[in-house]
Tab-separated table of C-alpha atoms in Angstrom:
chain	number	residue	atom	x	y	z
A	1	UNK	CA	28.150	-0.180	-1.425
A	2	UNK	CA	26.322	-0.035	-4.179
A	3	UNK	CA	24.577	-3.657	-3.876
A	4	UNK	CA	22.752	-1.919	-1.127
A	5	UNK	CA	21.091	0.218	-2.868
A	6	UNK	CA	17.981	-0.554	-5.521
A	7	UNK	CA	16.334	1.828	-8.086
A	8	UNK	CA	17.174	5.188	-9.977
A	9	UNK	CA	15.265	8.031	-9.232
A	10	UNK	CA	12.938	6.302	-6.577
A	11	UNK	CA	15.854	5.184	-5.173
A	12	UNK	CA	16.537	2.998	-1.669
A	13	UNK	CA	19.369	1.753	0.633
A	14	UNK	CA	18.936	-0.745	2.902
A	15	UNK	CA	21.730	-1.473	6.526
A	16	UNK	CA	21.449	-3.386	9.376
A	17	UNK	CA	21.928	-6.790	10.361
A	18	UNK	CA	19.881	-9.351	11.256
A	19	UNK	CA	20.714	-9.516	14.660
A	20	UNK	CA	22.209	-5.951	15.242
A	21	UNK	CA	20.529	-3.065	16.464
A	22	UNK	CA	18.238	-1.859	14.025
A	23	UNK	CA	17.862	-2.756	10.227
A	24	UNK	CA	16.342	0.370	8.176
A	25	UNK	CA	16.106	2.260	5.053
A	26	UNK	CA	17.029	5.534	3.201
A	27	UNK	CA	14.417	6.692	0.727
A	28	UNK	CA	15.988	9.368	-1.746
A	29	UNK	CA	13.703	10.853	-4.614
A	30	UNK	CA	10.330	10.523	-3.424
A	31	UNK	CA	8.417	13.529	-4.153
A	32	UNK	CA	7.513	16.117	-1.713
A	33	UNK	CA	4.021	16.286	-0.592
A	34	UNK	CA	2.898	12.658	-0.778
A	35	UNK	CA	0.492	11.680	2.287
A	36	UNK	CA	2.433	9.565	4.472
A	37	UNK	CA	0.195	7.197	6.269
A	38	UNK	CA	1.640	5.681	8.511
A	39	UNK	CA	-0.459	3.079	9.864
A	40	UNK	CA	-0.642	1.937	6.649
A	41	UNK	CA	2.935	1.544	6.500
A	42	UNK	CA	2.848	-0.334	10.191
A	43	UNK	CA	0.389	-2.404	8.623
A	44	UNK	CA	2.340	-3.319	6.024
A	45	UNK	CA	5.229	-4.656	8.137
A	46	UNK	CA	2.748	-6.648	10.297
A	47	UNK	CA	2.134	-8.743	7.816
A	48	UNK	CA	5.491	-9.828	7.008
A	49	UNK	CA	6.204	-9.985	10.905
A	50	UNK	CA	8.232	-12.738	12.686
A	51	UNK	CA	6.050	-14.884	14.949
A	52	UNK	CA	2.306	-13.699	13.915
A	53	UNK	CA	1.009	-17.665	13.068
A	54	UNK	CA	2.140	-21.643	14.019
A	55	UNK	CA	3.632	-21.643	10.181
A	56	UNK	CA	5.789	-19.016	10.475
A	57	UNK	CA	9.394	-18.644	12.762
A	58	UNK	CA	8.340	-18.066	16.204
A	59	UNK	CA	10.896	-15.157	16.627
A	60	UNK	CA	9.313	-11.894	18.096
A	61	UNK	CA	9.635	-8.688	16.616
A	62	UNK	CA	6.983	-6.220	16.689
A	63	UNK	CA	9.054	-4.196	13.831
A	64	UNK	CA	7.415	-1.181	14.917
A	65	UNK	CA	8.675	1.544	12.442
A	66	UNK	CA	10.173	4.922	13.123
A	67	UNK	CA	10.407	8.103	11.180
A	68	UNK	CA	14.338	9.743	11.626
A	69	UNK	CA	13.469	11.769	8.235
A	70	UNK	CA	12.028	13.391	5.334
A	71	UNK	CA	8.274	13.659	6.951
A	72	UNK	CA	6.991	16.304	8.085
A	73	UNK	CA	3.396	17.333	9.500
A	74	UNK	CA	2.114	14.102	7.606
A	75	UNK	CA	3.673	14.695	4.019
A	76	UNK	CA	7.012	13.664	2.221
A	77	UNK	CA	9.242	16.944	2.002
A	78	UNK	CA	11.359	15.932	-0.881
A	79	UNK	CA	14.459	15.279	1.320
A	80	UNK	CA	15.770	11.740	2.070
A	81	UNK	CA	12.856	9.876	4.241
A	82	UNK	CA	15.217	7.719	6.717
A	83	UNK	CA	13.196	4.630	8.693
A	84	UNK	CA	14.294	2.440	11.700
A	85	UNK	CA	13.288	-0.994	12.858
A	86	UNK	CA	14.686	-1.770	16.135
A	87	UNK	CA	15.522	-5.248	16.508
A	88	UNK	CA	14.212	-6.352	19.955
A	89	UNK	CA	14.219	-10.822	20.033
A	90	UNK	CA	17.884	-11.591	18.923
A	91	UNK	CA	19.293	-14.914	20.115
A	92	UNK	CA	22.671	-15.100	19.087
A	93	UNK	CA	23.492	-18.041	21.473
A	94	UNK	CA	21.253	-19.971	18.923
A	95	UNK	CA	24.142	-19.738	16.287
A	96	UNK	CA	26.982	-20.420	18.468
A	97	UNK	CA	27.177	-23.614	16.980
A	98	UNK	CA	28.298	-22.321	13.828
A	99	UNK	CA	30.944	-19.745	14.207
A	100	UNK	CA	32.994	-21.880	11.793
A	101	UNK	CA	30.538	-24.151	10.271
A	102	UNK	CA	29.314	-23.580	6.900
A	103	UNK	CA	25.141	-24.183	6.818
A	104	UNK	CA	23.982	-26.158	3.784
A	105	UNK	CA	21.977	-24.008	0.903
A	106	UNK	CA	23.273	-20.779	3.263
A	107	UNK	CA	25.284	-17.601	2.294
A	108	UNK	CA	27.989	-18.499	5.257
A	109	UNK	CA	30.426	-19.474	2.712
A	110	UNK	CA	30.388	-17.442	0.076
A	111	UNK	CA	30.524	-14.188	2.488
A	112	UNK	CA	34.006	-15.625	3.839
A	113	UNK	CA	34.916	-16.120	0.188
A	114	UNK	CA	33.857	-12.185	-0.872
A	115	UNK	CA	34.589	-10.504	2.472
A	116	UNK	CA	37.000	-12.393	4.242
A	117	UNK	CA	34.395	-12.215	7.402
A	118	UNK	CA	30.840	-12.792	8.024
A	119	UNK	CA	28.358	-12.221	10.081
A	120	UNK	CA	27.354	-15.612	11.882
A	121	UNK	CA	24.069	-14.577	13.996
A	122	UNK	CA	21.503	-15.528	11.328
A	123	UNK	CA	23.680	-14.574	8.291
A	124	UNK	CA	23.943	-10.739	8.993
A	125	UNK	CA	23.018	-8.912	5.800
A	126	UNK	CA	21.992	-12.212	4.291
A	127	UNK	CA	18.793	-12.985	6.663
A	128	UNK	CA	15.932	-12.303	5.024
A	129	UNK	CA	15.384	-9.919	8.547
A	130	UNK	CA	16.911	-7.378	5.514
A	131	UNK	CA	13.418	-7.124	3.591
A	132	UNK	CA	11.508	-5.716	6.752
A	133	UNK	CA	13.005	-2.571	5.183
A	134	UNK	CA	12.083	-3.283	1.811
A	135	UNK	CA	8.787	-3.207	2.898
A	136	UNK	CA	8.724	-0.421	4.550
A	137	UNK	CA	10.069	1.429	1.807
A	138	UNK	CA	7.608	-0.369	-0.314
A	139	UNK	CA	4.467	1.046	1.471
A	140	UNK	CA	5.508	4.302	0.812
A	141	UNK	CA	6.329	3.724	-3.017
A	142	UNK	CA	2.134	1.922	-3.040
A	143	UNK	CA	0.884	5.115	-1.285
A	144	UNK	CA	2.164	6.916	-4.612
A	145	UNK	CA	1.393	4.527	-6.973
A	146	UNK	CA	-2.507	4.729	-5.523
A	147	UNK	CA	-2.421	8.254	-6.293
A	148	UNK	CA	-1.538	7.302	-9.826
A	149	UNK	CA	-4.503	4.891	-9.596
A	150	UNK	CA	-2.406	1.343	-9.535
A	151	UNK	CA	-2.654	-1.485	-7.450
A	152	UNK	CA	-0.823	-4.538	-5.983
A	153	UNK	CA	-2.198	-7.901	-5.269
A	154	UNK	CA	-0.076	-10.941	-4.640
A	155	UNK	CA	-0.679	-14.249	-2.756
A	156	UNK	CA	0.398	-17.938	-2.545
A	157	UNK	CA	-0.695	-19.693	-5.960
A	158	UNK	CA	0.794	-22.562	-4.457
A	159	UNK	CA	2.732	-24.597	-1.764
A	160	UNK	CA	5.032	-28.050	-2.401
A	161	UNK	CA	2.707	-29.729	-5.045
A	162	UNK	CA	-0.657	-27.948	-3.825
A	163	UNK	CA	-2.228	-25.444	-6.967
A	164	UNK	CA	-4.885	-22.613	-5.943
A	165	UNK	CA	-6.890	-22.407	-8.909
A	166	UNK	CA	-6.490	-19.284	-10.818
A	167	UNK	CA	-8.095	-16.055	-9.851
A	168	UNK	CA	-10.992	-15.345	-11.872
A	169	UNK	CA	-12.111	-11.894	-9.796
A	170	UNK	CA	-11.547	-8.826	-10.954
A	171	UNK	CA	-12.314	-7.324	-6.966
A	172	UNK	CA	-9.123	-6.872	-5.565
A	173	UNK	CA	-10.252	-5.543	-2.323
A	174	UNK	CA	-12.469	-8.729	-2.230
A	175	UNK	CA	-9.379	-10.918	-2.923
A	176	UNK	CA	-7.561	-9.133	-0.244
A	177	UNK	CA	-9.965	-9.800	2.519
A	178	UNK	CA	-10.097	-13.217	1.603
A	179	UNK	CA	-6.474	-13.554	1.881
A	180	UNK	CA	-5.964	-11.879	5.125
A	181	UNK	CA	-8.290	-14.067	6.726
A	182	UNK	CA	-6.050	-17.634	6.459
A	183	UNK	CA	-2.565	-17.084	7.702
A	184	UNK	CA	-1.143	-19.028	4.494
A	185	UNK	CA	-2.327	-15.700	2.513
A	186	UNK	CA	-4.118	-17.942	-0.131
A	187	UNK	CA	-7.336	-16.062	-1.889
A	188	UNK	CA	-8.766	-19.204	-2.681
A	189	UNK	CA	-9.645	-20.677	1.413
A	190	UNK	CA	-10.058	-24.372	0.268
A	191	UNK	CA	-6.548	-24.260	-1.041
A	192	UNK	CA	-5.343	-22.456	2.090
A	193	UNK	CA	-6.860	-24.472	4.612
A	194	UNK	CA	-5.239	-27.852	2.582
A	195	UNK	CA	-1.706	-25.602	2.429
A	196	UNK	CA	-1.520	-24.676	6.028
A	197	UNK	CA	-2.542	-28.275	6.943
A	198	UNK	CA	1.120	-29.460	4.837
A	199	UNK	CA	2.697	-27.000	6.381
A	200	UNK	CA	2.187	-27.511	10.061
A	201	UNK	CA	2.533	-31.300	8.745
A	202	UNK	CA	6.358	-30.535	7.284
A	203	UNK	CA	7.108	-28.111	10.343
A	204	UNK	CA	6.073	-30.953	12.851
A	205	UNK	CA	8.631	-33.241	10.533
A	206	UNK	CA	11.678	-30.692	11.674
A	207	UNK	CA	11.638	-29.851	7.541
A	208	UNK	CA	10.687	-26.984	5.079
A	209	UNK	CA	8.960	-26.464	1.788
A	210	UNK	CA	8.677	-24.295	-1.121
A	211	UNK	CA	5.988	-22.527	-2.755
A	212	UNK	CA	5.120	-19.809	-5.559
A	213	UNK	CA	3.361	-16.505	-5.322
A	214	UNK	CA	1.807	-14.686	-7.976
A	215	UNK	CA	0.926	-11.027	-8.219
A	216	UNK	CA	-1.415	-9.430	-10.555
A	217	UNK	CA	-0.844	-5.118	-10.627
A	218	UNK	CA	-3.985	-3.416	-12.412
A	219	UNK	CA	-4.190	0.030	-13.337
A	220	UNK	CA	-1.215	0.505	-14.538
A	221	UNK	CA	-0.752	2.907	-17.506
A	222	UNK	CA	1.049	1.646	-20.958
A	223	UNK	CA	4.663	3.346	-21.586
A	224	UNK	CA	6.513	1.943	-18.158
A	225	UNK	CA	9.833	0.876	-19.159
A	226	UNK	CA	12.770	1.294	-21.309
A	227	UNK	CA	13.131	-0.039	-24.584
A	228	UNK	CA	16.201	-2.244	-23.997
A	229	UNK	CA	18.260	-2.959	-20.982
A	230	UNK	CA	15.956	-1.369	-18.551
A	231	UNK	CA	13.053	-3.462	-19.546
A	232	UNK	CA	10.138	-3.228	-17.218
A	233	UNK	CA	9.913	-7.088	-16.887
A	234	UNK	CA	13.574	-7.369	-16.761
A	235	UNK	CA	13.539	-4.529	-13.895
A	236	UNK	CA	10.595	-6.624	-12.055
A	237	UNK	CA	12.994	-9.317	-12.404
A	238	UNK	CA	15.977	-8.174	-10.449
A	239	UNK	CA	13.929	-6.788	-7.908
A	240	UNK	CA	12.189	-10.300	-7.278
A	241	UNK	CA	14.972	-12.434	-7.561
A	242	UNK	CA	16.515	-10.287	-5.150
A	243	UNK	CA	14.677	-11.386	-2.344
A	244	UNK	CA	15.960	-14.110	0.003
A	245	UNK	CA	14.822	-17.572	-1.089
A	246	UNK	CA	13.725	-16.613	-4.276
A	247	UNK	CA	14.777	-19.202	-7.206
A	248	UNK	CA	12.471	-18.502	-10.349
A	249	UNK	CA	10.651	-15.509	-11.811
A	250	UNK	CA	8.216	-15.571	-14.464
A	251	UNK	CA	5.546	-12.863	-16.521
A	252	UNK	CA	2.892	-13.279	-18.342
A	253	UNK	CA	2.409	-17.021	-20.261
A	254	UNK	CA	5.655	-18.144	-18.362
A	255	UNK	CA	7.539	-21.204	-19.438
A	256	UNK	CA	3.927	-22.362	-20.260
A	257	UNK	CA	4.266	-20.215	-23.277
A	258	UNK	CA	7.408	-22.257	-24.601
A	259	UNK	CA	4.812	-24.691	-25.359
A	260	UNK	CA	2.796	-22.674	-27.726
A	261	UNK	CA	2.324	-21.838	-31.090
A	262	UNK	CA	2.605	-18.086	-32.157
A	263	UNK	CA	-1.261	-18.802	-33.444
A	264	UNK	CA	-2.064	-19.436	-29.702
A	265	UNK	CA	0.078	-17.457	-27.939
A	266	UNK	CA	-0.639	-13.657	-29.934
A	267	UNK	CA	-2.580	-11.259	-27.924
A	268	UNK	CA	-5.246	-9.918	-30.334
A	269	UNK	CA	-5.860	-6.341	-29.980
A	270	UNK	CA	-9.634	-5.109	-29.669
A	271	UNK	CA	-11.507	-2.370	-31.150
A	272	UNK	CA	-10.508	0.647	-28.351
A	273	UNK	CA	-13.966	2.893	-27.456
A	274	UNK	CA	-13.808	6.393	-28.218
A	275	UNK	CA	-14.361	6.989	-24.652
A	276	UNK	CA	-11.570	4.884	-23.034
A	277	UNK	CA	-7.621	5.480	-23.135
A	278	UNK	CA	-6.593	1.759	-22.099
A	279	UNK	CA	-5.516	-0.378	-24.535
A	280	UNK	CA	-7.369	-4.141	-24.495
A	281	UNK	CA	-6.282	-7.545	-25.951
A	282	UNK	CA	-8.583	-10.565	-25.989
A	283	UNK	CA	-5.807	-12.691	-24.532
A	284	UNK	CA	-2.866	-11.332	-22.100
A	285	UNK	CA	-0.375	-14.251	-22.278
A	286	UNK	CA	2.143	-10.657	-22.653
A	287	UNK	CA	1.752	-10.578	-19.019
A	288	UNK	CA	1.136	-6.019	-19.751
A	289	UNK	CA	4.389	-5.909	-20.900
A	290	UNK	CA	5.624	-5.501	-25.132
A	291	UNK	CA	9.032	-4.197	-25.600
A	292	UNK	CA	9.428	-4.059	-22.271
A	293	UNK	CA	6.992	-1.493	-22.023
A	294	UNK	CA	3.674	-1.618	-20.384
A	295	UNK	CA	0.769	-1.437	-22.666
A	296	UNK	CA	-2.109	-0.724	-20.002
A	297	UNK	CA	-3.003	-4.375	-19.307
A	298	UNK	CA	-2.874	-6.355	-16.290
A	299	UNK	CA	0.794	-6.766	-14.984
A	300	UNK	CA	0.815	-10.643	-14.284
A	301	UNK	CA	3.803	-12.224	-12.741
A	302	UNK	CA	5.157	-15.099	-10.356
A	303	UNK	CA	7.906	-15.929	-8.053
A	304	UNK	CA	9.431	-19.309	-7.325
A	305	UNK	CA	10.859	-19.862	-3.609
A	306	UNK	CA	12.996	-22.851	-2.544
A	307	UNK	CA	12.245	-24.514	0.306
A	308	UNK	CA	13.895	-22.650	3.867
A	309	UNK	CA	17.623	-24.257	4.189
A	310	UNK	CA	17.262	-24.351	7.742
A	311	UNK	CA	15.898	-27.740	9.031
A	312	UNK	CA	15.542	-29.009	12.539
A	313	UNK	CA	18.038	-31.923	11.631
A	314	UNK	CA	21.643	-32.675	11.883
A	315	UNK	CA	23.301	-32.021	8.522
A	316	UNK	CA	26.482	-33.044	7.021
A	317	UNK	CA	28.593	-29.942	5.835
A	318	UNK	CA	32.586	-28.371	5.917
A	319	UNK	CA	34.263	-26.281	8.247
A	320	UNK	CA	36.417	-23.054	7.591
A	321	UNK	CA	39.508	-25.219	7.521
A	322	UNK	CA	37.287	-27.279	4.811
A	323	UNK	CA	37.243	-30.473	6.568
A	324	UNK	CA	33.878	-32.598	7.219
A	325	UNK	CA	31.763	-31.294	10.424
A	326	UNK	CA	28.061	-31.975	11.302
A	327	UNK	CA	26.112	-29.286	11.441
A	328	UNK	CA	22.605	-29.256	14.604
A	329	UNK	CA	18.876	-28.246	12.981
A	330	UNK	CA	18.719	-25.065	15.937
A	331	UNK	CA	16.927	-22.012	15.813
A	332	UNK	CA	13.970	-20.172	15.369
A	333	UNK	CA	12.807	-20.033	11.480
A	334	UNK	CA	10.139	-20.850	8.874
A	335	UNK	CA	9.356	-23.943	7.667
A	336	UNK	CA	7.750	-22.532	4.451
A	337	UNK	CA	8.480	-18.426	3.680
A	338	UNK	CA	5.878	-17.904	0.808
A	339	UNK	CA	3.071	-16.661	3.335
A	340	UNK	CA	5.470	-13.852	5.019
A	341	UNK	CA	6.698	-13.115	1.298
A	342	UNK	CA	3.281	-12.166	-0.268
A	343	UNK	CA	4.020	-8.439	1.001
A	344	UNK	CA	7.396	-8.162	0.045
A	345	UNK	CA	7.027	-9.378	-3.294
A	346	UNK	CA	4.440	-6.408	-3.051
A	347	UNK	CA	6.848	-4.177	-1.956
A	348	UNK	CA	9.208	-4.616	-4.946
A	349	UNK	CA	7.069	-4.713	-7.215
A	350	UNK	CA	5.788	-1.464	-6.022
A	351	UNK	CA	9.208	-0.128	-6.144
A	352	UNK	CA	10.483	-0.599	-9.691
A	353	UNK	CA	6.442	1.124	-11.120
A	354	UNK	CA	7.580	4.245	-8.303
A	355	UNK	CA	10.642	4.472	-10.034
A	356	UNK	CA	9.785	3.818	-13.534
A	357	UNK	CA	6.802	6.249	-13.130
A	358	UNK	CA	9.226	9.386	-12.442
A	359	UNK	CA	11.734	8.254	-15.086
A	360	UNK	CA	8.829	8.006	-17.622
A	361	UNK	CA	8.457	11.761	-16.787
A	362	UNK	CA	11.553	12.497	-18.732
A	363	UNK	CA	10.787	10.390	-21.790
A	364	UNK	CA	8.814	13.227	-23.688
A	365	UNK	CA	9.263	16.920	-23.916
């Protein structure tokens, strides 16, 4: 179906279930002769692994990827790229309990309302197991955006009511170490090591939390992005609120910039040297994006995610007859996602600049 599938000419299709076989992904239109690396790609998926710290769901899945397709002798061949991730830690006796119980905040109902079925070990296609393959797919789409000189930084800006101060480094290899090394993926470590201390606080509580993420993507070139419905911010948009949890999604100045006048708000264009060919404003409350086109400034954006709707407590809810049922807190999940989410906010981010780089090709003869 086509909700499955995300992008034009860098296009993707995700299947699998959460607690099926395998979940994966079908690449088409990447171009042939790209360097596949694919411990990069591994890499990638470790860090949005089940399992890997105390604030994160204690399933285990190695998500080891494999190559079915579309690589050969190292390189992209033009043909559909096809990748597997075996599922090897399902527990499906740990939703036995809710075969006909709808889970508060969930998906359970609304698939019996638009299928007729569902899926009740871990919501099927509606786990958030689904955006392993995302990010797969996304580490392929960086490895040609690097070629076209762009990178991708994103990492927890905040957690319940805890702020990390804005980033004032222009080093994003330095901002990446210092994220990697806290397992709340926080670039500023005071503010991680006060966020990881709330969150092992609100796991030990049987509860979850929210948090926001923000991403920054430099080098990117101005002219990304149609003029009207294809927007670039509007296509960052869909691809952002299309992960799981995932309730809010702002660019640039944000609601903040409701609050402004146009005086303080206009990004004033500077004096461009002969030498350079990027385009500069003194402010960039624009977020890199005018028209919905990319003008060569920092891409600035951030995600909202609601707190997990799993909780390790009993919960009031409905049955599929609709009567009143108590639901058990059971299972294996996170009690905040933000940390495991840093790299696939990456990864579709990284997706809609792939595709909107090749459709950009066809904008001038």
């Amino acid at each position: 179906m086509a909700g499955n599938s995300f992008g034009q000419l860098f296009r993707i299709t995700t299947f699998g279930e959460s607690h099926g076989v395998a979940i994966g992904v079908i690449i088409d239109g990447c171009p042939a002769q790209l360097d596949i690396d694919m411990d990069f790609i591994q890499s990638e998926l470790d860090k949005r692994r089940p399992g890997q710290s105390k604030i994160t769901t204690q399933r285990k899945e190695s998500d080891t990827v494999q190559i079915l397709s579309g690589i050969f002798e190292g390189k992209s061949t033009g043909t559909p790229i096809a990748l597997l991730i075996p599922n090897e830690d399902q527990r499906s006796k740990d939703y036995g309990h809710n075969v006909d119980v709808y889970r508060p905040s969930h998906a359970d109902y609304v698939y019996d309302a638009k299928y007729g079925i569902r899926d009740h070990r871990g919501g099927g296609r509606s786990s958030a197991r689904e955006t392993a393959a995302r990010v797969a797919a996304g580490a392929i789409a960086k490895l040609f955006l690097k070629q076209q000189g762009v990178e991708i930084f994103a990492h927890v800006t905040s957690v319940g009511t805890i702020e990390a101060p804005n980033l004032e480094s222009n080093d994003l290899s330095a901002l990446l170490k210092i994220r990697e090394e806290n397992i709340v993926r926080c670039a500023d470590p005071a503010t991680a090591h006060e966020m990881i201390e709330f969150i092992d606080s609100v796991r030990k509580d049987g509860d979850t939390v929210g948090g926001k993420i923000g991403c920054v993507i430099k080098g990117c070139p101005a002219g990304l992005g149609e003029p009207v419905f294809d927007k670039l911010h509007a296509d960052l948009g869909k691809a952002i609120l299309s992960i799981n949890a995932v309730h809010g999604f702002e660019y640039g100045s944000g609601f903040a910039g409701s609050e402004l006048r146009g005086s303080q708000h206009n990004d004033i264009p500077q004096a461009k040297a002969a030498d350079s060919k990027v385009f500069k404003t003194t402010t960039n409350f624009a977020g890199g994006i005018l028209g919905g086109i990319s003008n060569g400034m920092d891409i600035t954006f951030k995600a909202a995610f609601k707190p997990v709707a799993t909780i390790m407590h009993n919960q009031q809810t409905i049955n599929a007859a609709g009567e009143v049922s108590e639901i058990k807190g059971k299972g294996r999940h996170d009690p905040c996602v933000v940390p495991r989410a840093v790299v696939i906010v990456e990864a579709m981010a990284a997706l809609v600049l792939a595709d909107q780089f090749l459709r950009n090709k066809a904008s001038v003869i």
